Coordinates of C-alpha atoms in Angstrom, one line a residue:
X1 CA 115.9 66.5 166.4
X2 CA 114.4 69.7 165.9
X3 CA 115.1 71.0 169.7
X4 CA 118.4 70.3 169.3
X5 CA 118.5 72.1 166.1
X6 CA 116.8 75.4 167.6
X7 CA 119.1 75.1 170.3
X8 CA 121.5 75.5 167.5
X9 CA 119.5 78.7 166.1
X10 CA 119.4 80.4 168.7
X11 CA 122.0 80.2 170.4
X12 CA 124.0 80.4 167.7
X13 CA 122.6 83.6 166.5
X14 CA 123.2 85.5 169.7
X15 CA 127.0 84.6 169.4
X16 CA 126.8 85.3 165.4
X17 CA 124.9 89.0 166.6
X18 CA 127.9 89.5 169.0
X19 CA 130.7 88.9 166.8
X20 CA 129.0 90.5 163.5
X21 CA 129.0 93.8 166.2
X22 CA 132.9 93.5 167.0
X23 CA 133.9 93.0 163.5
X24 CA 131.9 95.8 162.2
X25 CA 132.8 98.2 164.9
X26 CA 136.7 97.4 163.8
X27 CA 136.0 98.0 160.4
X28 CA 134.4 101.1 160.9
X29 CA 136.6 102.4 162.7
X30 CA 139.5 101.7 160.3
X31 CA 141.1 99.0 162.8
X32 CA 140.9 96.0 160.7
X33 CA 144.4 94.9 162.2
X34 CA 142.8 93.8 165.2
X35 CA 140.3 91.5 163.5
X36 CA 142.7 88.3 163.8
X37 CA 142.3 88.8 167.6
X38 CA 138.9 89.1 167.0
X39 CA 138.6 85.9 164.8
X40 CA 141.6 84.3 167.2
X41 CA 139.2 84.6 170.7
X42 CA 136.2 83.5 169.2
X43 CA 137.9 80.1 168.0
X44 CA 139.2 79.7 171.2
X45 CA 135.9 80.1 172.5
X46 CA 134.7 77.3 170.3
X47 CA 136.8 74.9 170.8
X48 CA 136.6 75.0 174.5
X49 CA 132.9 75.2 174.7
X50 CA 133.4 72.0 172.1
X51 CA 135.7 70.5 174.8
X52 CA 133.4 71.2 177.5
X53 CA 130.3 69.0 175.6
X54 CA 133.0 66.5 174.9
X55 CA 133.7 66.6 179.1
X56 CA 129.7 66.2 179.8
X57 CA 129.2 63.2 177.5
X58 CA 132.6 61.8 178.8
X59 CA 131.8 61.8 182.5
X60 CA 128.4 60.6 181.6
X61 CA 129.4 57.5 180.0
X62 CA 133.1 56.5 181.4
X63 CA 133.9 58.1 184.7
X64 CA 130.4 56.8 186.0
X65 CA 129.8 53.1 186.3
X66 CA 126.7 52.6 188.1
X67 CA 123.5 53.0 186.2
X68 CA 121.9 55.8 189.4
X69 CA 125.0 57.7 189.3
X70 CA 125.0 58.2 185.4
X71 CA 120.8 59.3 185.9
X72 CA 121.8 61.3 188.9
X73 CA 124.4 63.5 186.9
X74 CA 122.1 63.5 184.0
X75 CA 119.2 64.8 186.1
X76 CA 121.4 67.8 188.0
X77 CA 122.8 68.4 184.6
X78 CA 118.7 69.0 182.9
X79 CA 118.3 71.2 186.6
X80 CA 121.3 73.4 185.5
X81 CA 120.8 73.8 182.2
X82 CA 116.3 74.8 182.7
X83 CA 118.1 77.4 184.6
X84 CA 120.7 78.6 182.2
X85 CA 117.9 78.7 179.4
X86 CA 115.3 80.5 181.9
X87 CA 118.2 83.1 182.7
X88 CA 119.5 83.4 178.9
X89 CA 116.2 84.1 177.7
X90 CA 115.0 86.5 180.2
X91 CA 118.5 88.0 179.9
X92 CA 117.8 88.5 176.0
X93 CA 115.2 90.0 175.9
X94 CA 116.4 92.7 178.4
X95 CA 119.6 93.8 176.8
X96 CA 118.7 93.1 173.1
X97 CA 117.9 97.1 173.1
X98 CA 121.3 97.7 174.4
X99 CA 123.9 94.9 173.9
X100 CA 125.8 96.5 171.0
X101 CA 126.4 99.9 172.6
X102 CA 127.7 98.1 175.5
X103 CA 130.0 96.4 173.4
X104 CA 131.1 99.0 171.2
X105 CA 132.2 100.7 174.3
X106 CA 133.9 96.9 175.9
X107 CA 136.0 96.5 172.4
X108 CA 136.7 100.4 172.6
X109 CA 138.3 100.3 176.0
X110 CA 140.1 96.6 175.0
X111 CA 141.4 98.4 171.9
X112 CA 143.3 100.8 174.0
X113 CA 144.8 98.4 176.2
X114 CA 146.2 96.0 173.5
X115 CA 145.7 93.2 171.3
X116 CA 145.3 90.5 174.3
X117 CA 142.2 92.4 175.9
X118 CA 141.0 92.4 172.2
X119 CA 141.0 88.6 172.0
X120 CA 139.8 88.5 175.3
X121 CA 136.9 90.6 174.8
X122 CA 135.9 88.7 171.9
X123 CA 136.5 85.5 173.9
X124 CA 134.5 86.1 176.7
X125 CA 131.4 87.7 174.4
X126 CA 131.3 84.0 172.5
X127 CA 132.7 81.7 175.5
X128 CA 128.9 81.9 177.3
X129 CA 126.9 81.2 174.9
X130 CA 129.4 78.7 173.5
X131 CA 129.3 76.5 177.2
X132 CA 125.4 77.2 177.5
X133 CA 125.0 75.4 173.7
X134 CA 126.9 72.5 175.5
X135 CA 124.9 72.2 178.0
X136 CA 121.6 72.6 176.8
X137 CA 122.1 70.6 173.6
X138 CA 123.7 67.7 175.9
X139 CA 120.4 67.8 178.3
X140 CA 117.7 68.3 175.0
X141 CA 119.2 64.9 173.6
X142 CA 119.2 62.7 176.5
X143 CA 115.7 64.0 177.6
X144 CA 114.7 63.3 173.4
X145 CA 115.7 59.6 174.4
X146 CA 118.0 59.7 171.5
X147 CA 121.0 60.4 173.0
X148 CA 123.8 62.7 171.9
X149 CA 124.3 60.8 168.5
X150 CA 124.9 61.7 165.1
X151 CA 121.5 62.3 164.3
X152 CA 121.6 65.0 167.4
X153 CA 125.2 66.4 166.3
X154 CA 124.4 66.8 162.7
X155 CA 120.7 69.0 164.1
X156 CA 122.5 70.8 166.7
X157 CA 125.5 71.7 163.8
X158 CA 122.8 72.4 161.1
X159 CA 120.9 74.9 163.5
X160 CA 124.4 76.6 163.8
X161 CA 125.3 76.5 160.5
X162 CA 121.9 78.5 159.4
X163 CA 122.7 80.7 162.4
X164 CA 125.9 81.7 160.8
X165 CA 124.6 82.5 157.5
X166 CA 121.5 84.4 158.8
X167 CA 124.2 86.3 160.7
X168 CA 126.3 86.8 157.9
X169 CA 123.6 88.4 155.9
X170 CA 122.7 90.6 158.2
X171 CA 126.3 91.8 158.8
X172 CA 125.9 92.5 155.0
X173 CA 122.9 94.2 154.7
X174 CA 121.1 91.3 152.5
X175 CA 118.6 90.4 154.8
X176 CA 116.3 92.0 156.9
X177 CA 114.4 90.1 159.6
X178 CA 112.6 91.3 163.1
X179 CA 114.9 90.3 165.6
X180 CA 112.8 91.1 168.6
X181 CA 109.9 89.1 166.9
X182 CA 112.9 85.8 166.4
X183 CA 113.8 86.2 170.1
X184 CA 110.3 85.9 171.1
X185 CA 109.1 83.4 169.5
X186 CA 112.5 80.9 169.7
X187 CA 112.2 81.7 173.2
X188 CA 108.3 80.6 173.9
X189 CA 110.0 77.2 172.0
X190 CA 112.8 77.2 174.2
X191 CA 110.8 77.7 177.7
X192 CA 108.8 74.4 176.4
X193 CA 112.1 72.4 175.7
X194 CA 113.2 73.6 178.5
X195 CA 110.4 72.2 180.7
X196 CA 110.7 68.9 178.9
X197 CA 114.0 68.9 180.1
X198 CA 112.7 69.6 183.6
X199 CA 110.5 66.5 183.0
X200 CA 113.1 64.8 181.9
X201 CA 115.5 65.9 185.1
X202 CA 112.2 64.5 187.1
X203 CA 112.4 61.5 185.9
X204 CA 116.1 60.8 186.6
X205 CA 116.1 61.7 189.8
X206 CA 113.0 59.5 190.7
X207 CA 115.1 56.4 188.9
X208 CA 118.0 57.6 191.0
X209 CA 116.1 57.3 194.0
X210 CA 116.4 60.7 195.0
X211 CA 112.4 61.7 194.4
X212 CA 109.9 58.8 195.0
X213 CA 107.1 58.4 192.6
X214 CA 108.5 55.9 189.7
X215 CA 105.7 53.9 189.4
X216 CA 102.7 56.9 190.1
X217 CA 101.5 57.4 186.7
X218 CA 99.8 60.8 186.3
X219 CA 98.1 59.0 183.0
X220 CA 98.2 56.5 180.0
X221 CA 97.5 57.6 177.1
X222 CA 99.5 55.1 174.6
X223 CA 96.0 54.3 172.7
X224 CA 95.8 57.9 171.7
X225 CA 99.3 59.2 171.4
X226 CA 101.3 56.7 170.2
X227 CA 105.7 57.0 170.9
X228 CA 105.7 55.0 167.6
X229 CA 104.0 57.4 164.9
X230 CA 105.9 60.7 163.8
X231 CA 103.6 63.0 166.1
X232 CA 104.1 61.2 169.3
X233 CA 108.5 61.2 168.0
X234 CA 108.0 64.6 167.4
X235 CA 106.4 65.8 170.9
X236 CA 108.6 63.5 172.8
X237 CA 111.5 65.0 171.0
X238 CA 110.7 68.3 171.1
X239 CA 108.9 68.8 174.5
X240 CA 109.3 65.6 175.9
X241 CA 105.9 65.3 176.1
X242 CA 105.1 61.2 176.9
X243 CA 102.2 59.3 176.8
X244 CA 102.7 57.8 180.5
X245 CA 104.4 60.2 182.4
X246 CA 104.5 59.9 186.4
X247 CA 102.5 62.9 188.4
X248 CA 105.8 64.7 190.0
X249 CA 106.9 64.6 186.6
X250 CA 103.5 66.8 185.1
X251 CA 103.7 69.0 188.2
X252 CA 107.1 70.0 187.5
X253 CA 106.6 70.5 183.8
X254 CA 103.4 72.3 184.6
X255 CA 104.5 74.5 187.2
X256 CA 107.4 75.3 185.1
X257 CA 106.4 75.9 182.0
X258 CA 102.9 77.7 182.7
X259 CA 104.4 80.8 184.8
X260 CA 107.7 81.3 182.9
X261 CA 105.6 81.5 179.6
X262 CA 103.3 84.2 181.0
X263 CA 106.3 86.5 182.2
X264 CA 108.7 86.0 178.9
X265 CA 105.5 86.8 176.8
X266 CA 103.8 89.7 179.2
X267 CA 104.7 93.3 177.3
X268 CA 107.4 94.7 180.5
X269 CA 105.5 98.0 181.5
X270 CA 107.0 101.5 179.7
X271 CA 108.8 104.0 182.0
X272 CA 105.9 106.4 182.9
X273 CA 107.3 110.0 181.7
X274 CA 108.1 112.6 184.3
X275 CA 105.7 115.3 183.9
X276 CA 106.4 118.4 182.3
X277 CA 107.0 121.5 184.6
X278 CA 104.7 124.2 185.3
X279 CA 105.4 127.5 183.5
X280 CA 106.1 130.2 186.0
X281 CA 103.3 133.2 185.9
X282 CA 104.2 135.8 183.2
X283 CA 105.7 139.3 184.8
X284 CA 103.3 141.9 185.5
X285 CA 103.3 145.3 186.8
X286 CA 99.9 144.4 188.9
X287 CA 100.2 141.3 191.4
X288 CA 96.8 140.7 191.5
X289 CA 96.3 139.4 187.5
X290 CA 96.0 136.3 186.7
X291 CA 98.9 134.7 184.9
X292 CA 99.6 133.9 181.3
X293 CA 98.9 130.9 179.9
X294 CA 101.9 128.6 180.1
X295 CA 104.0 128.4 176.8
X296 CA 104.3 125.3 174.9
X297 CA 106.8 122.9 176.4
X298 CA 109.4 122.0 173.7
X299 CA 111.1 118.6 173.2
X300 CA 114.5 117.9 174.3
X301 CA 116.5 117.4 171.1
X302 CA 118.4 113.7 170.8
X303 CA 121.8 113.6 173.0
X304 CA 123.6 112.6 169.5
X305 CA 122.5 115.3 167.5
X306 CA 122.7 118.6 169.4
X307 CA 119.8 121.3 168.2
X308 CA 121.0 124.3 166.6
X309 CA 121.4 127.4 168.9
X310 CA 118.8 130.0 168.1
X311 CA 118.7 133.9 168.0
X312 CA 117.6 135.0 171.1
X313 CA 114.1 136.1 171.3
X314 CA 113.6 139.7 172.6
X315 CA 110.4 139.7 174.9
X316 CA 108.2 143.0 174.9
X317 CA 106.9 143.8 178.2
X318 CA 103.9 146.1 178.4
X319 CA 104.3 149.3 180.4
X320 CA 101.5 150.5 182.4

């Protein structure tokens, strides 16, 4: 349950962060009459990311009848959404520098085209993580062997609920937390659900026939982790981690989660800085000196805050 309810958390947050950006934007810029288009693409968003889940569960249960069909579409659904996760993450932590100039300047142009573009800026800024919630949260429950029940719903809902109110503070200034630090960390979590839900995928397509391998057991280790107690629920459910799991299905969580874990937590390397240009030789009436020493090199001011223009300085030059 508490995968699903991080699933919840997280992405919940990024959607709460996007929206708390539009609506703040509007109200600082004194265009609160375009907040019910705001408010109006976000539900939208909503309810068809809720219609989408409803879709996956749907076809997974009714539309397929036989038992390897219903583990093949579960196991090409895990496969999609390892990758959506892999991509949201790395995608996260690249733009979280820069995600709400970008919008600012998205809502800016939408504002001058009308109230549809609005709601369709909104829309669209909510709509993605709203269909990768559906996804993930479907795939995290079935590989949890729970299902998507209530139990699953009411996790998944609570992680979104706190997501909203952590978001709503912010937006009011009542709560200060390290985002960058959050991302990182829910995202280390979210690369180990995620390769449980490889596992998971794995093992569905080895029951569907697709992969051979069922009955290759990498290990057994029921004696010492047992599925019964509240550790061996909570690994299973969180990480999928089993006590008897078949070798492709180790590889894959192995090969999966070991790399992707080194590059999300690997510090990305700083820009190296251009160096500063040589100060050309002070003017001399004899050729043959040697030249000054070169002047201090002063900082570029900040684009946003343009430096003060200064008196000219009048330069002396010594007369033979």
């Amino acid at each position: 349950m508490f995968a699903t309810y991080l699933i919840g958390l997280r992405e919940g947050l990024e959607a709460t962060l996007v929206v708390s950006i539009l609506v703040a934007f509007l109200v600082k810029s004194q265009r609160r009459d375009r907040l019910p288009q705001v408010w109006a693409g976000v539900g939208l968003a909503v309810a068809l990311s809720v219609v989408f889940g409803w879709l996956i569960e749907y076809t997974s249960t009714s539309l397929l009848a036989r038992s390897e069909d219903r583990e093949l579409f579960e196991a090409v659904t895990s496969v999609a959404a390892v990758l959506f996760v892999t991509w949201m993450i790395f995608w996260m932590r690249k733009a979280a520098r820069t995600i709400a100039g970008e919008l600012r300047g998205k809502l800016t142009e939408a504002l001058a085209v009308g109230s549809l573009a609005v709601a369709g800026m909104a829309f669209l800024a909510v709509i993605r993580e709203g269909l990768e919630t559906a996804l993930i949260f479907y795939s995290a429950a079935q590989s949890a062997a729970g299902g998507t029940g209530a139990g699953a719903l009411l996790s998944l809902a609570g992680g979104v609920a706190t997501a909203v109110v952590i978001g709503f503070l912010l937006y009011r200034s009542a709560l200060k937390i390290n985002l960058s630090k959050f991302f990182t960390w829910t995202g280390a979590l979210l690369i180990l659900v995620a390769a449980g839900i490889l596992k998971y995928g794995v093992h569905d397509f080895q029951e569907a026939g697709v992969l051979p391998g069922l009955n290759n057991q990498a290990f057994d280790i029921s004696s010492t982790l047992d599925p019964n107690a509240w550790y061996g629920a909570l690994l299973a459910g969180m990480f999928n981690i089993t006590a008897a799991p078949t070798v492709l299905e180790m590889i894959a969580w192995v090969a999966y989660a070991v790399p992707v874990l080194v590059l999300f937590l690997r510090k990305p390397a700083s820009p190296a800085r251009p160096a500063a240009p040589a100060a050309p030789p002070a003017a001399t009436g004899d050729p043959a000196t040697t030249p000054a020493e070169p002047a201090a090199v002063a900082t570029p001011a900040e684009p946003t805050e343009p430096a003060a223009a200064e008196a000219p300085t009048t330069t002396t030059t010594q007369r033979a």
